[in-house]
């Protein structure tokens, strides 16, 4: 993953500590797994558009990455916080925001 994507996982000031760097590496690994598995899944369904619903999307970091990886993906972000949905929408303008929870 390009180093300039580091901001998606953790603020730069937190990366200066050992704990911050470990958390950053864990988040980078987790996002790399998401990317790899979604690419593999999308190849099994070549005639169907990829659609992802992020329940508890928070500030939309995963949605922003998903759009970067799959420009044609349909994205829906669900969160209980209107404020976080606004932040998520600013990170990923193509997502559909929905206020709610998993139920």
PDB file of C-alpha atoms in Angstrom:
ATOM      1  CA  UNK A   1       0.000   0.000   0.000  1.00  0.00           C
ATOM      2  CA  UNK A   2       1.361   3.435  -0.858  1.00  0.00           C
ATOM      3  CA  UNK A   3       2.634   5.354   2.156  1.00  0.00           C
ATOM      4  CA  UNK A   4       0.425   8.345   1.265  1.00  0.00           C
ATOM      5  CA  UNK A   5      -2.646   6.273   2.220  1.00  0.00           C
ATOM      6  CA  UNK A   6      -1.455   6.096   5.833  1.00  0.00           C
ATOM      7  CA  UNK A   7      -3.768   8.963   6.843  1.00  0.00           C
ATOM      8  CA  UNK A   8      -6.749   6.663   6.290  1.00  0.00           C
ATOM      9  CA  UNK A   9      -5.715   4.463   9.157  1.00  0.00           C
ATOM     10  CA  UNK A  10      -4.353   6.798  11.788  1.00  0.00           C
ATOM     11  CA  UNK A  11      -3.412  10.449  12.312  1.00  0.00           C
ATOM     12  CA  UNK A  12       0.233  11.152  11.535  1.00  0.00           C
ATOM     13  CA  UNK A  13       1.041  12.250  15.103  1.00  0.00           C
ATOM     14  CA  UNK A  14      -0.071   8.838  16.449  1.00  0.00           C
ATOM     15  CA  UNK A  15       2.300   7.007  14.101  1.00  0.00           C
ATOM     16  CA  UNK A  16       5.331   8.410  15.936  1.00  0.00           C
ATOM     17  CA  UNK A  17       4.885   6.067  18.912  1.00  0.00           C
ATOM     18  CA  UNK A  18       5.515   2.320  18.946  1.00  0.00           C
ATOM     19  CA  UNK A  19       1.893   1.690  19.858  1.00  0.00           C
ATOM     20  CA  UNK A  20       0.733   4.007  17.082  1.00  0.00           C
ATOM     21  CA  UNK A  21       2.958   2.307  14.512  1.00  0.00           C
ATOM     22  CA  UNK A  22       1.747  -1.171  15.562  1.00  0.00           C
ATOM     23  CA  UNK A  23      -1.874  -0.038  15.309  1.00  0.00           C
ATOM     24  CA  UNK A  24      -1.153   1.497  11.908  1.00  0.00           C
ATOM     25  CA  UNK A  25       0.397  -1.756  10.641  1.00  0.00           C
ATOM     26  CA  UNK A  26      -2.543  -3.778  11.981  1.00  0.00           C
ATOM     27  CA  UNK A  27      -5.031  -1.462  10.256  1.00  0.00           C
ATOM     28  CA  UNK A  28      -3.031  -1.579   7.025  1.00  0.00           C
ATOM     29  CA  UNK A  29      -3.026  -5.389   7.152  1.00  0.00           C
ATOM     30  CA  UNK A  30      -6.771  -5.477   7.850  1.00  0.00           C
ATOM     31  CA  UNK A  31      -7.549  -3.171   4.917  1.00  0.00           C
ATOM     32  CA  UNK A  32      -5.259  -5.195   2.646  1.00  0.00           C
ATOM     33  CA  UNK A  33      -7.239  -8.336   3.572  1.00  0.00           C
ATOM     34  CA  UNK A  34     -10.523  -6.540   2.773  1.00  0.00           C
ATOM     35  CA  UNK A  35      -9.169  -5.449  -0.613  1.00  0.00           C
ATOM     36  CA  UNK A  36      -7.862  -8.895  -1.512  1.00  0.00           C
ATOM     37  CA  UNK A  37     -11.032 -10.734  -0.476  1.00  0.00           C
ATOM     38  CA  UNK A  38     -13.375  -8.288  -2.213  1.00  0.00           C
ATOM     39  CA  UNK A  39     -11.342  -8.504  -5.418  1.00  0.00           C
ATOM     40  CA  UNK A  40     -11.545 -12.276  -5.255  1.00  0.00           C
ATOM     41  CA  UNK A  41     -15.296 -12.189  -4.561  1.00  0.00           C
ATOM     42  CA  UNK A  42     -15.997  -9.711  -7.365  1.00  0.00           C
ATOM     43  CA  UNK A  43     -14.264 -12.034  -9.845  1.00  0.00           C
ATOM     44  CA  UNK A  44     -16.773 -14.781  -8.953  1.00  0.00           C
ATOM     45  CA  UNK A  45     -19.649 -12.458  -9.888  1.00  0.00           C
ATOM     46  CA  UNK A  46     -18.400 -10.731 -13.074  1.00  0.00           C
ATOM     47  CA  UNK A  47     -21.895  -9.815 -14.332  1.00  0.00           C
ATOM     48  CA  UNK A  48     -23.057  -8.261 -11.065  1.00  0.00           C
ATOM     49  CA  UNK A  49     -21.948  -4.891  -9.756  1.00  0.00           C
ATOM     50  CA  UNK A  50     -20.173  -4.915  -6.418  1.00  0.00           C
ATOM     51  CA  UNK A  51     -22.266  -3.353  -3.660  1.00  0.00           C
ATOM     52  CA  UNK A  52     -21.039  -2.899  -0.096  1.00  0.00           C
ATOM     53  CA  UNK A  53     -22.956  -1.856   3.021  1.00  0.00           C
ATOM     54  CA  UNK A  54     -20.724  -0.668   5.872  1.00  0.00           C
ATOM     55  CA  UNK A  55     -22.722  -0.942   9.107  1.00  0.00           C
ATOM     56  CA  UNK A  56     -21.225   1.377  11.702  1.00  0.00           C
ATOM     57  CA  UNK A  57     -19.263   3.219   9.016  1.00  0.00           C
ATOM     58  CA  UNK A  58     -18.076   5.952  11.381  1.00  0.00           C
ATOM     59  CA  UNK A  59     -16.056   8.569   9.496  1.00  0.00           C
ATOM     60  CA  UNK A  60     -16.038   6.487   6.301  1.00  0.00           C
ATOM     61  CA  UNK A  61     -12.397   5.449   6.062  1.00  0.00           C
ATOM     62  CA  UNK A  62     -13.247   1.978   4.748  1.00  0.00           C
ATOM     63  CA  UNK A  63     -15.772   3.422   2.287  1.00  0.00           C
ATOM     64  CA  UNK A  64     -13.143   5.822   0.970  1.00  0.00           C
ATOM     65  CA  UNK A  65     -10.718   2.933   0.444  1.00  0.00           C
ATOM     66  CA  UNK A  66     -13.387   0.792  -1.219  1.00  0.00           C
ATOM     67  CA  UNK A  67     -14.133   3.538  -3.708  1.00  0.00           C
ATOM     68  CA  UNK A  68     -10.422   3.856  -4.477  1.00  0.00           C
ATOM     69  CA  UNK A  69     -10.104   0.118  -5.052  1.00  0.00           C
ATOM     70  CA  UNK A  70     -13.381  -0.344  -6.964  1.00  0.00           C
ATOM     71  CA  UNK A  71     -14.451   2.897  -8.701  1.00  0.00           C
ATOM     72  CA  UNK A  72     -17.780   1.371  -9.851  1.00  0.00           C
ATOM     73  CA  UNK A  73     -18.767  -0.023  -6.440  1.00  0.00           C
ATOM     74  CA  UNK A  74     -22.146   0.845  -4.931  1.00  0.00           C
ATOM     75  CA  UNK A  75     -21.545   2.058  -1.381  1.00  0.00           C
ATOM     76  CA  UNK A  76     -23.943   2.491   1.522  1.00  0.00           C
ATOM     77  CA  UNK A  77     -22.765   3.701   4.917  1.00  0.00           C
ATOM     78  CA  UNK A  78     -24.938   3.183   7.982  1.00  0.00           C
ATOM     79  CA  UNK A  79     -24.246   4.849  11.315  1.00  0.00           C
ATOM     80  CA  UNK A  80     -26.241   6.114  14.297  1.00  0.00           C
ATOM     81  CA  UNK A  81     -24.417   9.443  14.289  1.00  0.00           C
ATOM     82  CA  UNK A  82     -25.490  12.083  11.796  1.00  0.00           C
ATOM     83  CA  UNK A  83     -22.216  13.894  12.409  1.00  0.00           C
ATOM     84  CA  UNK A  84     -20.150  10.853  11.479  1.00  0.00           C
ATOM     85  CA  UNK A  85     -22.301  10.283   8.402  1.00  0.00           C
ATOM     86  CA  UNK A  86     -21.514  13.840   7.292  1.00  0.00           C
ATOM     87  CA  UNK A  87     -17.796  13.191   7.787  1.00  0.00           C
ATOM     88  CA  UNK A  88     -18.113   9.892   5.874  1.00  0.00           C
ATOM     89  CA  UNK A  89     -19.925  11.670   3.046  1.00  0.00           C
ATOM     90  CA  UNK A  90     -17.077  14.208   2.877  1.00  0.00           C
ATOM     91  CA  UNK A  91     -14.579  11.329   2.537  1.00  0.00           C
ATOM     92  CA  UNK A  92     -16.646   9.458  -0.051  1.00  0.00           C
ATOM     93  CA  UNK A  93     -19.177  11.587  -1.908  1.00  0.00           C
ATOM     94  CA  UNK A  94     -20.490   8.596  -3.886  1.00  0.00           C
ATOM     95  CA  UNK A  95     -21.777   6.738  -0.833  1.00  0.00           C
ATOM     96  CA  UNK A  96     -25.404   6.621   0.233  1.00  0.00           C
ATOM     97  CA  UNK A  97     -25.610   7.594   3.920  1.00  0.00           C
ATOM     98  CA  UNK A  98     -28.297   6.045   6.130  1.00  0.00           C
ATOM     99  CA  UNK A  99     -28.864   6.852   9.779  1.00  0.00           C
ATOM    100  CA  UNK A 100     -29.542   3.701  11.768  1.00  0.00           C
ATOM    101  CA  UNK A 101     -28.104   0.593  13.335  1.00  0.00           C
ATOM    102  CA  UNK A 102     -27.802  -3.071  12.437  1.00  0.00           C
ATOM    103  CA  UNK A 103     -31.389  -3.823  13.462  1.00  0.00           C
TER     104      UNK A 103
END
